[in-house]
CSV table of N, CA, C and O in Angstrom, one decimal:
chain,number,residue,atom,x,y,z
A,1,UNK,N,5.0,-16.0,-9.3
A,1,UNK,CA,5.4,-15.0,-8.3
A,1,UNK,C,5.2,-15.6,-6.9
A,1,UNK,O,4.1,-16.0,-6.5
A,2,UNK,N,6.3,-15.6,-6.3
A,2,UNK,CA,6.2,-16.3,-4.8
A,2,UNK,C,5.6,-15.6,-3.9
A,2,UNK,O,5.3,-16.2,-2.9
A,3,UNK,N,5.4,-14.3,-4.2
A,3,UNK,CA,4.4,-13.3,-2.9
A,3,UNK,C,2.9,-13.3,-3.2
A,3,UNK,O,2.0,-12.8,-2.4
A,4,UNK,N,2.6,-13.9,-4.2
A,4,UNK,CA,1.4,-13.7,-5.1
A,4,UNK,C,0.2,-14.7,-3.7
A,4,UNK,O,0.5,-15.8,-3.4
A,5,UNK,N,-1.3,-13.9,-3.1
A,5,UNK,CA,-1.7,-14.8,-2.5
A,5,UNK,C,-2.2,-16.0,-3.1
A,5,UNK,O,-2.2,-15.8,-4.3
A,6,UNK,N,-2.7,-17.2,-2.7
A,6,UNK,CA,-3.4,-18.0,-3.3
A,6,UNK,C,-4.3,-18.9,-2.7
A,6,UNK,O,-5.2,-19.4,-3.3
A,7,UNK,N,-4.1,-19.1,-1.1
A,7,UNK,CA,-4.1,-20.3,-0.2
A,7,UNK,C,-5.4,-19.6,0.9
A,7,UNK,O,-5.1,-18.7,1.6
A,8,UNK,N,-6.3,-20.0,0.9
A,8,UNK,CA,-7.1,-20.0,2.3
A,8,UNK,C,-6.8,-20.6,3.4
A,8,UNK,O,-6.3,-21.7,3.4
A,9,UNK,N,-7.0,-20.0,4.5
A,9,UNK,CA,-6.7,-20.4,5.7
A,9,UNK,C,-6.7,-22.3,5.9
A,9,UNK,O,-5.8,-22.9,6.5
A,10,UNK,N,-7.8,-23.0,5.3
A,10,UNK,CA,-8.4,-24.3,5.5
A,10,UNK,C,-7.8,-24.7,5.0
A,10,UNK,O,-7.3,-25.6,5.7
A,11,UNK,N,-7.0,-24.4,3.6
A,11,UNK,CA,-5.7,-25.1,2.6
A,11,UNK,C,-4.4,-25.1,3.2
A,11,UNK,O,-3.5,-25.9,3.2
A,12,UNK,N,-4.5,-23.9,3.7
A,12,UNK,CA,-3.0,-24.2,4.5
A,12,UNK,C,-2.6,-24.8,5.5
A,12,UNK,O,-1.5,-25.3,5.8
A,13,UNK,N,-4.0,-24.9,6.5
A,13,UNK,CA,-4.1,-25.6,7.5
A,13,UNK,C,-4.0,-27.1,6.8
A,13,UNK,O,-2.8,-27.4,7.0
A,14,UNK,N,-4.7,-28.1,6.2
A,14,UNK,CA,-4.5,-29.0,5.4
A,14,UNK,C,-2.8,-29.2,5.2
A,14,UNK,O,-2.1,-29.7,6.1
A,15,UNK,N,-2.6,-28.9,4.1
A,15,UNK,CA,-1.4,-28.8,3.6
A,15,UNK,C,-0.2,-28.8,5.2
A,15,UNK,O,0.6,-29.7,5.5
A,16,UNK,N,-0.4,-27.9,5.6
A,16,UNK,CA,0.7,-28.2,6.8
A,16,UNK,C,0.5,-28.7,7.9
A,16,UNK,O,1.2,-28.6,8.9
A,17,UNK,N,-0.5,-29.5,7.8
A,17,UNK,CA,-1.5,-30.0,9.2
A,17,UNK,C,-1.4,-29.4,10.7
A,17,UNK,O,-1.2,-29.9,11.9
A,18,UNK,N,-1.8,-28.1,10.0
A,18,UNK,CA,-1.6,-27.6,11.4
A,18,UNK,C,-3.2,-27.0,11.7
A,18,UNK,O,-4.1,-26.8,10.8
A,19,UNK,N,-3.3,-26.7,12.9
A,19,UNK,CA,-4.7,-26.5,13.3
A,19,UNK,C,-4.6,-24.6,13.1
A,19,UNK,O,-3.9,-23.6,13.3
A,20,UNK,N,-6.1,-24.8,12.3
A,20,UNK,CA,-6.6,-23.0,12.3
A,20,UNK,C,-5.9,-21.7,12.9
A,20,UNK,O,-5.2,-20.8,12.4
A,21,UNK,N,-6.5,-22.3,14.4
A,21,UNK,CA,-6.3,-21.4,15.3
A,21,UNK,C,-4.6,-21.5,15.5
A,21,UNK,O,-4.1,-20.5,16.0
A,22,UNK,N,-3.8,-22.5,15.3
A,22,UNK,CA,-2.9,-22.2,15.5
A,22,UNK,C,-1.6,-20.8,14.3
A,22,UNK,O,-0.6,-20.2,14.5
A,23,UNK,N,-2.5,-21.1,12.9
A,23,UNK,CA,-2.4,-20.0,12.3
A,23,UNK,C,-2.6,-19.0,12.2
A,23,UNK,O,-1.9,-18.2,11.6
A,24,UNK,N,-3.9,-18.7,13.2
A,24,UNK,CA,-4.4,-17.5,13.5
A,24,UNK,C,-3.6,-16.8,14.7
A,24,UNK,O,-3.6,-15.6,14.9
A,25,UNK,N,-3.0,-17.5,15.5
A,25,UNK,CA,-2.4,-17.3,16.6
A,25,UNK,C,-0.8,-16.7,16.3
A,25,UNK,O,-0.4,-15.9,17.1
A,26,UNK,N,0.2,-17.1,15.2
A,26,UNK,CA,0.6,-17.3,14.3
A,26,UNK,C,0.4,-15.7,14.0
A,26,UNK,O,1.0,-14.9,14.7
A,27,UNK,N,-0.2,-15.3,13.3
A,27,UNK,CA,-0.5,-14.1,12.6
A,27,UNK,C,-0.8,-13.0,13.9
A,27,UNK,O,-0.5,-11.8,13.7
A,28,UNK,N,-1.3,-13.4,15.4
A,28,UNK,CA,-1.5,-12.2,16.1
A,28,UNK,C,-0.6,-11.7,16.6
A,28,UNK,O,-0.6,-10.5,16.7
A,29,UNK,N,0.8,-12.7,17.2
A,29,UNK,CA,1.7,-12.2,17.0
A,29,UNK,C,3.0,-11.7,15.7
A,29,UNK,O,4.2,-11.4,15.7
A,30,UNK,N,2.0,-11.8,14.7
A,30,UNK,CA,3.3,-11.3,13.9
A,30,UNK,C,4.3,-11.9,13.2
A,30,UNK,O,5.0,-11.4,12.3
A,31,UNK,N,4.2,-13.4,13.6
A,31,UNK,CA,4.8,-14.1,12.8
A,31,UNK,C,5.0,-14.4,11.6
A,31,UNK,O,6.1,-14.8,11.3
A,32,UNK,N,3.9,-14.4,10.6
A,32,UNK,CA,3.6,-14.6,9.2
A,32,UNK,C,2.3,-13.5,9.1
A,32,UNK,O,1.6,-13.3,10.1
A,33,UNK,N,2.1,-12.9,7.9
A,33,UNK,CA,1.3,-11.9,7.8
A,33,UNK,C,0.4,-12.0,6.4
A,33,UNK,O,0.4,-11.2,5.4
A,34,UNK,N,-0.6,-13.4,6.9
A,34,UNK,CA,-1.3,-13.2,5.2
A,34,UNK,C,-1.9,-11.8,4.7
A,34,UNK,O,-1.9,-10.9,5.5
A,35,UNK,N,-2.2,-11.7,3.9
A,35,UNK,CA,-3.0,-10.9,3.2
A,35,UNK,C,-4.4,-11.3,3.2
A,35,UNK,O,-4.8,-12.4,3.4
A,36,UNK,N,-5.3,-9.7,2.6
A,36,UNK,CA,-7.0,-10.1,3.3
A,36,UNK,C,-7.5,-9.7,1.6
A,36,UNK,O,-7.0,-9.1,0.7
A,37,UNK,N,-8.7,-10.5,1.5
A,37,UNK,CA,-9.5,-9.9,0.5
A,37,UNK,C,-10.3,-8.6,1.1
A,37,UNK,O,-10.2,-8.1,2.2
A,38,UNK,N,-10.8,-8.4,0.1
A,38,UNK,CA,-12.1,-6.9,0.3
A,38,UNK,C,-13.1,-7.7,1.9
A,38,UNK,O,-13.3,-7.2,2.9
A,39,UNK,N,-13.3,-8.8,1.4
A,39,UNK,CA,-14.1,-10.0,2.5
A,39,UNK,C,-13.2,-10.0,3.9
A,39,UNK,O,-13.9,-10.0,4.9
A,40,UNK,N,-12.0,-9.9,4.1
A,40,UNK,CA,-11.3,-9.8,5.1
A,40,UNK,C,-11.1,-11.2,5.4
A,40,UNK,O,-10.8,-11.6,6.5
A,41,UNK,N,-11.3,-12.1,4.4
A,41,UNK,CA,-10.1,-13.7,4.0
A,41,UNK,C,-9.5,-13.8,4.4
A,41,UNK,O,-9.6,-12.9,5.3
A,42,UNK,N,-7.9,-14.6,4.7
A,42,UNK,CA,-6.6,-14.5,5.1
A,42,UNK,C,-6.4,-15.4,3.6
A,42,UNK,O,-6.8,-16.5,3.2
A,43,UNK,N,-5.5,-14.5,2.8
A,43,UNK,CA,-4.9,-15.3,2.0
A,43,UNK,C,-3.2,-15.5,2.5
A,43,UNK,O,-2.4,-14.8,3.1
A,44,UNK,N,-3.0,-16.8,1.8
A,44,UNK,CA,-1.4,-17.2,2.1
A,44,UNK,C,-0.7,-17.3,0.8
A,44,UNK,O,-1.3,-18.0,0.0
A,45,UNK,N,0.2,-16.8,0.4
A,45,UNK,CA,1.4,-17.2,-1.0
A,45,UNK,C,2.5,-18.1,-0.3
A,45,UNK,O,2.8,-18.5,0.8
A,46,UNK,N,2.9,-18.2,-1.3
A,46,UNK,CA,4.0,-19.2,-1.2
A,46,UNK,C,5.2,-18.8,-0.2
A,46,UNK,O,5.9,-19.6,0.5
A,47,UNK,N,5.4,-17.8,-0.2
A,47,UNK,CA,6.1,-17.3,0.7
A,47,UNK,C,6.0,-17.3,2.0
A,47,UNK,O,6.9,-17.3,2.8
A,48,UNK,N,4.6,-17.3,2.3
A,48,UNK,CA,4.2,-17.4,3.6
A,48,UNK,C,3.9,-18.9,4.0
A,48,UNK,O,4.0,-19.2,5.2
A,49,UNK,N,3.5,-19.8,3.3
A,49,UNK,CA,3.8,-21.0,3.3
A,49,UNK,C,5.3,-21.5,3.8
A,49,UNK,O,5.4,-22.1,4.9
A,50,UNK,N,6.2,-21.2,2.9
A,50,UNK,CA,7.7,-21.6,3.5
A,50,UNK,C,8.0,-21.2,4.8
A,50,UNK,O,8.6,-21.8,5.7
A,51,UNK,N,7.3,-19.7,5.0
A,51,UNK,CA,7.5,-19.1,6.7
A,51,UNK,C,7.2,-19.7,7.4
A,51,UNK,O,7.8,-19.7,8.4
A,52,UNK,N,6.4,-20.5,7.2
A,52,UNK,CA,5.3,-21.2,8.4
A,52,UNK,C,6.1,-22.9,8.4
A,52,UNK,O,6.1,-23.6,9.4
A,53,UNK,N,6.6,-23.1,7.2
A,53,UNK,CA,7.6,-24.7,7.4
A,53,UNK,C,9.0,-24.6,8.3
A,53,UNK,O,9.6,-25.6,8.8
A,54,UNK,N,9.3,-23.0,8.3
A,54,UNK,CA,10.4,-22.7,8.7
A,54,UNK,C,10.3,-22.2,10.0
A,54,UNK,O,11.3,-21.9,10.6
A,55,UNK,N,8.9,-22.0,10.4
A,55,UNK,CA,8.5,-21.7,12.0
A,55,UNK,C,8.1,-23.5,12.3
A,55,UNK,O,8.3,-23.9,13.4
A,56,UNK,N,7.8,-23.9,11.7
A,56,UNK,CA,7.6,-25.1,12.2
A,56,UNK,C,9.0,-26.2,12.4
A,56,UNK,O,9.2,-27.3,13.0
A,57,UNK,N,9.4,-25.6,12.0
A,57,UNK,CA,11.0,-26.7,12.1
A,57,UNK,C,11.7,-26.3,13.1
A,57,UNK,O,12.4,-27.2,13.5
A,58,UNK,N,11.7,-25.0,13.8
A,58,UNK,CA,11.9,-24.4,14.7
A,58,UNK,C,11.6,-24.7,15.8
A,58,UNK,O,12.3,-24.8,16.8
A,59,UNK,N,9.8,-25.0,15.6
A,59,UNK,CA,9.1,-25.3,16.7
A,59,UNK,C,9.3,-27.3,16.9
A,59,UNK,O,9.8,-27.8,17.8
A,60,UNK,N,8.8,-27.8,16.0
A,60,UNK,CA,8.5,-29.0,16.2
A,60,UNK,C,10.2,-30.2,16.4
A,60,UNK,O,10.5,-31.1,17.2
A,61,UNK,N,10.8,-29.6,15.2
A,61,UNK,CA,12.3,-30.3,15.1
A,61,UNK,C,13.2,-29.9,16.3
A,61,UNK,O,13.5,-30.7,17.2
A,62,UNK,N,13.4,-28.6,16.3
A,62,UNK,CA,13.8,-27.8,17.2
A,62,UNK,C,13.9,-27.4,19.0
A,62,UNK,O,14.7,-27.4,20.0
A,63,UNK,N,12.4,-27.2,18.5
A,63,UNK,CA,11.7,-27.0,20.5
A,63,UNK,C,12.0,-25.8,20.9
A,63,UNK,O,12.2,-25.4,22.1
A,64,UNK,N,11.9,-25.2,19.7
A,64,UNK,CA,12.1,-24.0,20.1
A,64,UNK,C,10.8,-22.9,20.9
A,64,UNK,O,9.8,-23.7,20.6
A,65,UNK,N,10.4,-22.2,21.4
A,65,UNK,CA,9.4,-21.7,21.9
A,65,UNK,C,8.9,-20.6,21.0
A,65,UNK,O,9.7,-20.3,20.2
A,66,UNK,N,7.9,-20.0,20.9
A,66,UNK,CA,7.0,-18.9,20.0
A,66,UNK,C,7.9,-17.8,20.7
A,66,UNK,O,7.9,-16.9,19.8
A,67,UNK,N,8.6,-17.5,21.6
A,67,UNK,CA,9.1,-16.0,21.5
A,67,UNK,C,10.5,-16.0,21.3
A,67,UNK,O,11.1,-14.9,21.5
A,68,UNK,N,11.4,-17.4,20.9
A,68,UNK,CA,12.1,-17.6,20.7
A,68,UNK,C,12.5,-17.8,18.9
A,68,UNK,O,13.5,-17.5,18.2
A,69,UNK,N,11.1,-18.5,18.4
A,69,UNK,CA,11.1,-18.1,16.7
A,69,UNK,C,10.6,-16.7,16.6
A,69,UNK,O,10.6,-16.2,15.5
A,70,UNK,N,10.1,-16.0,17.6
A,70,UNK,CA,9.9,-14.8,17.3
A,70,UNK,C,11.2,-13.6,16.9
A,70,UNK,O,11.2,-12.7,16.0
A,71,UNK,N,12.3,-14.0,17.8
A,71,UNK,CA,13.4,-13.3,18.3
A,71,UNK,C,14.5,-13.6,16.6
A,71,UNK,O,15.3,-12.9,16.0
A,72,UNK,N,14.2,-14.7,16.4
A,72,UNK,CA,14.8,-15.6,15.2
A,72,UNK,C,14.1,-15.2,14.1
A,72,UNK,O,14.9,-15.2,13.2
A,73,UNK,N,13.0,-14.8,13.6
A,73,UNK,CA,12.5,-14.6,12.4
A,73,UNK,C,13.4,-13.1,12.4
A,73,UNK,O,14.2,-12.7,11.6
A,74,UNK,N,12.9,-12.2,14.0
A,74,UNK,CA,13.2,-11.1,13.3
A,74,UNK,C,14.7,-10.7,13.0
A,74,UNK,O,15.1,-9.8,12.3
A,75,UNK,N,15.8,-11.9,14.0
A,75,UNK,CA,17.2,-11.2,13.9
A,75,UNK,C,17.4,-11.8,12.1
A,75,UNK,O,18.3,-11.3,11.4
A,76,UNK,N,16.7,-12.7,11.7
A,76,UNK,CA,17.1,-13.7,9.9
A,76,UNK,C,16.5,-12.2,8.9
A,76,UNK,O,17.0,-11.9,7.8
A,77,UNK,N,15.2,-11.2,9.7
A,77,UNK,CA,15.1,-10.0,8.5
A,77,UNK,C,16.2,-8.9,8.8
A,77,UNK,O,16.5,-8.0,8.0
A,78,UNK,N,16.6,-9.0,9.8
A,78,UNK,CA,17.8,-8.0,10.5
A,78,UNK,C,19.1,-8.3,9.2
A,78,UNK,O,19.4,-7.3,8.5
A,79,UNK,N,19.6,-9.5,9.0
A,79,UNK,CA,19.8,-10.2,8.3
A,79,UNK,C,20.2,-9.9,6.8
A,79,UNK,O,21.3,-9.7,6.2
A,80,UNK,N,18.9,-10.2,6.4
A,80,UNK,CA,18.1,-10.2,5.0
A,80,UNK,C,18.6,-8.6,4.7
A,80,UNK,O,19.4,-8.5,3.7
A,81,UNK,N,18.4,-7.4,5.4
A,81,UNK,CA,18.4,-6.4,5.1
A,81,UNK,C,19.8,-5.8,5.5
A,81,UNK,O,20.0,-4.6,5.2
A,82,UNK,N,20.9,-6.3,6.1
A,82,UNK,CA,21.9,-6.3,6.3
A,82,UNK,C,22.7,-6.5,5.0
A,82,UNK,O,23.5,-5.7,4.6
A,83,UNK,N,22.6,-7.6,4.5
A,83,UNK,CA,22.8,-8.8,3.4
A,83,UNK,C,23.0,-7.3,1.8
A,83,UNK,O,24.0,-6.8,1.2
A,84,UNK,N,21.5,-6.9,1.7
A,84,UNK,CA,21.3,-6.4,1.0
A,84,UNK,C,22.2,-4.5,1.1
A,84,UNK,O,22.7,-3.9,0.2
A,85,UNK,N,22.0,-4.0,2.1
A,85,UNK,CA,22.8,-2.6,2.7
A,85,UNK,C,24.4,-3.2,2.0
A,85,UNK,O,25.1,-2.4,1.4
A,86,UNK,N,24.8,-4.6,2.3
A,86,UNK,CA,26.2,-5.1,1.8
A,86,UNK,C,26.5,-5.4,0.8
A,86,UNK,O,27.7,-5.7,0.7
A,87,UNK,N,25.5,-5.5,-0.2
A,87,UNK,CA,25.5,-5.5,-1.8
A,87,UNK,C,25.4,-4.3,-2.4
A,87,UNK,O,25.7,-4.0,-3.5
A,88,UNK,N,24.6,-3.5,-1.4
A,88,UNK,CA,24.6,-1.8,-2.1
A,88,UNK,C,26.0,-1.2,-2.0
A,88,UNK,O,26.5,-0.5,-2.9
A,89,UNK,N,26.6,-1.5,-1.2
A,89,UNK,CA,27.9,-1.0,-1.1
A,89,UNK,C,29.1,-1.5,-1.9
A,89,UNK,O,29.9,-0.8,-2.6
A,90,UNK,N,29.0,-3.3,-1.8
A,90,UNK,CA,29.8,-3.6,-2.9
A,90,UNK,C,29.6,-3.0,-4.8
A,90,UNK,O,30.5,-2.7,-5.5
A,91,UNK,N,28.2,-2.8,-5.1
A,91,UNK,CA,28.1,-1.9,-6.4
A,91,UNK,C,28.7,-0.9,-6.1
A,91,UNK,O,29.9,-1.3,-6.1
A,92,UNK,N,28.8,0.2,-5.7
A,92,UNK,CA,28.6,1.1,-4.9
A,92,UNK,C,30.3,1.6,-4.9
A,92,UNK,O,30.7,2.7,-5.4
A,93,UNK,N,31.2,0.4,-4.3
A,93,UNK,CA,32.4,0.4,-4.6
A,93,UNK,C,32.9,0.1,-5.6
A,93,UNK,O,33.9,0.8,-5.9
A,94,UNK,N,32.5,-0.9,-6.7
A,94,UNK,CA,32.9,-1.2,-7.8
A,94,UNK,C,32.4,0.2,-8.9
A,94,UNK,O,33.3,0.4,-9.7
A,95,UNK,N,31.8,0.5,-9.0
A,95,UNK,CA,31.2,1.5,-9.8
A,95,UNK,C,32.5,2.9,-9.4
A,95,UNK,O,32.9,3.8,-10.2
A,96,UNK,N,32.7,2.7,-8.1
A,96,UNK,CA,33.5,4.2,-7.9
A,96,UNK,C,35.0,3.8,-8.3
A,96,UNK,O,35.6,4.6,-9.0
A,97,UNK,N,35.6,2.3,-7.8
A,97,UNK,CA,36.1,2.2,-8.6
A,97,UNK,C,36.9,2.3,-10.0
A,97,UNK,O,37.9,3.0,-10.2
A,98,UNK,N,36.0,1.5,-11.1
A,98,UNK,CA,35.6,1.6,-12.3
A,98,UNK,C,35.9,3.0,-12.9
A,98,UNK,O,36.8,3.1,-13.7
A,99,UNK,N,35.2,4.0,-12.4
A,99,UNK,CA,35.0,5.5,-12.5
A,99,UNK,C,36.6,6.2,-12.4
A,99,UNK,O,37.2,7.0,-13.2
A,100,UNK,N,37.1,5.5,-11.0
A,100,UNK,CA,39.2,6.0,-11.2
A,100,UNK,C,39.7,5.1,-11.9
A,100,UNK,O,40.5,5.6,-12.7
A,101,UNK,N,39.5,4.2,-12.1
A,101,UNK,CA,40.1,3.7,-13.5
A,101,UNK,C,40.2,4.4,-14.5
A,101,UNK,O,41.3,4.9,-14.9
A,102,UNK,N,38.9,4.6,-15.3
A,102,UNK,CA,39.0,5.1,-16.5
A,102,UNK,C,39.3,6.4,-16.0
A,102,UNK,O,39.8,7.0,-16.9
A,103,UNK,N,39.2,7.2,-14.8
A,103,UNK,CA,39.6,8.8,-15.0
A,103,UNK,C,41.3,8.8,-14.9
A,103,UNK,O,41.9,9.9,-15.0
A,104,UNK,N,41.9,7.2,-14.7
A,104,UNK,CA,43.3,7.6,-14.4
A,104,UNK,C,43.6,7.1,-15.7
A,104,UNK,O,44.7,7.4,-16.1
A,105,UNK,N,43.0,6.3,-16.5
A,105,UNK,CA,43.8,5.8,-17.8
A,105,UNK,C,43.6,6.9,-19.0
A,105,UNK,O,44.4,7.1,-19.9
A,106,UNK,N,42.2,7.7,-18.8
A,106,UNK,CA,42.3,9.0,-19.2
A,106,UNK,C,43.4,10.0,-19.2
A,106,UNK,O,43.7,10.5,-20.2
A,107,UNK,N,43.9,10.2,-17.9
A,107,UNK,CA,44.9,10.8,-17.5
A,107,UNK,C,46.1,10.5,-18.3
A,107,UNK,O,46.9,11.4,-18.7
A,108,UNK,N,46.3,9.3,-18.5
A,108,UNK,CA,47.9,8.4,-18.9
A,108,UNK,C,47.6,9.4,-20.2
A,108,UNK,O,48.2,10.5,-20.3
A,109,UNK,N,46.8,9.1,-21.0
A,109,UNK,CA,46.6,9.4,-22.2
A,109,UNK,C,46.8,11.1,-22.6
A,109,UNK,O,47.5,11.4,-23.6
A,110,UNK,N,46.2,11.9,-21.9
A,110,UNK,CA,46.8,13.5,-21.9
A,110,UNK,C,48.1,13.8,-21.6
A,110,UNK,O,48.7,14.8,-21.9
A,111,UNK,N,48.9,12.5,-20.6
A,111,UNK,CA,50.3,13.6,-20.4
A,111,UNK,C,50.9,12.4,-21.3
A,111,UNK,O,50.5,11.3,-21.2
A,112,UNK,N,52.0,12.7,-22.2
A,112,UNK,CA,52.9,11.9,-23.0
A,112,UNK,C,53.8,11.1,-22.2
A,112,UNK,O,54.4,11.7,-21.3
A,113,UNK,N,53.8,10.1,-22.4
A,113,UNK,CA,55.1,9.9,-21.2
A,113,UNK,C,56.7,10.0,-21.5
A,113,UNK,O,57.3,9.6,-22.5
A,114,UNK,N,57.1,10.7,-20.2
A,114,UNK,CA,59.0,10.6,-20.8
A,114,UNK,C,59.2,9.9,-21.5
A,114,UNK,O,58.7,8.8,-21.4
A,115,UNK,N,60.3,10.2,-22.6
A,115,UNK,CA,61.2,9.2,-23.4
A,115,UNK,C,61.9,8.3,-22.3
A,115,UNK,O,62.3,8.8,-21.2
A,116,UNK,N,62.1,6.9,-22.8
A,116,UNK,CA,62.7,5.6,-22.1
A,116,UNK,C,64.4,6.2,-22.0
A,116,UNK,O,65.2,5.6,-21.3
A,117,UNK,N,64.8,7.1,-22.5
A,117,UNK,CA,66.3,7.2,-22.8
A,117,UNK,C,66.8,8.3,-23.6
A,117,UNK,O,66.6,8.5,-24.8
A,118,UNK,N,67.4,9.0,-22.9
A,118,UNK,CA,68.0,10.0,-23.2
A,118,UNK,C,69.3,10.3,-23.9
A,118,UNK,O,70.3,10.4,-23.1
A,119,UNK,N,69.5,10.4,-25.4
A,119,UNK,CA,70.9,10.6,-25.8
A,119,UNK,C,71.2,12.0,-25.8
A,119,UNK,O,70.5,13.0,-26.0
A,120,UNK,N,72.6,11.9,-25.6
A,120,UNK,CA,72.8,13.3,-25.6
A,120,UNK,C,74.2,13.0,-26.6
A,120,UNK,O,75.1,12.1,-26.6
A,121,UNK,N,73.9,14.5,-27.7
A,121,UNK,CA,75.1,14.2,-28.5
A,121,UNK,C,75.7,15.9,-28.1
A,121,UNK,O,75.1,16.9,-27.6
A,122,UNK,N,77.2,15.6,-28.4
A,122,UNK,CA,77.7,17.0,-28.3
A,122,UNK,C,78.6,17.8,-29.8
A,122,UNK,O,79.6,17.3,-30.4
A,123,UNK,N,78.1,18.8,-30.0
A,123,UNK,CA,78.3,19.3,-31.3
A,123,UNK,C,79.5,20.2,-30.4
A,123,UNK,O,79.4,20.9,-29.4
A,124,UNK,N,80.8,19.9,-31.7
A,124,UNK,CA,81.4,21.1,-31.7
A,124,UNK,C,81.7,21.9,-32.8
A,124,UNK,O,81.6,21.6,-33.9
A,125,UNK,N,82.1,23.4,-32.2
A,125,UNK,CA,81.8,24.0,-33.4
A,125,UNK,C,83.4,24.3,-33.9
A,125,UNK,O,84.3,24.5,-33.0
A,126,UNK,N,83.6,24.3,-35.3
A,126,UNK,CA,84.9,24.4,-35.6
A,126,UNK,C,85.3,26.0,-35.6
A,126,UNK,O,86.5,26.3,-35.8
């Protein structure tokens, strides 16, 4: 599970060689949001791991500034939740769809359809 915590502050700092306080700094604005034990820990998941490669690429590759990945994390969940409002709808349409379909092929089936061709004969009577 990629949300699942696992990582102490010291391991992640390690791992992404970035300094403590720059994590903690990181988290006061908002940026990435570990999770706490009962102890009040900061745990990090994997998730929040990739956040912090993907603020760092921003910052370091980039040059981007902290209120500028600020502005960017949040327009990418603007996004994220946009993305998803646009898959509720495509179900959403297909399902209603689907639903005139079979209520119109239902339909075919109750009314008989005209005969293709009409003979007409004429009787006379003697």
């Amino acid at each position: 599970m990629a949300n699942k915590p696992l990582y102490v502050i010291s391991i992640v700092s390690e791992m992404l060689e970035l300094h403590p306080q720059t994590l903690r700094q990181y988290e006061r604005m908002g940026l990435v949001t570990p999770s706490r034990t009962v102890g009040n820990t900061r745990l990090y998941s994997d998730e929040d791991i990739e956040r912090l490669k993907f603020i760092m690429t921003l910052s370091k590759d980039m040059g981007v500034n902290l209120a500028g990945i600020e502005i960017i994390l949040n327009m990418r969940e603007q996004i994220e939740v946009l993305h998803a409002q646009l898959d509720g709808m495509k179900e959403y349409i297909r399902q209603r769809l689907g639903e005139e379909m079979k209520a119109k092929e239902a339909e075919k089936a109750l009314i008989p359809s005209p005969p293709k061709e009409i003979i007409r004969i004429k009787i006379e009577k003697e």
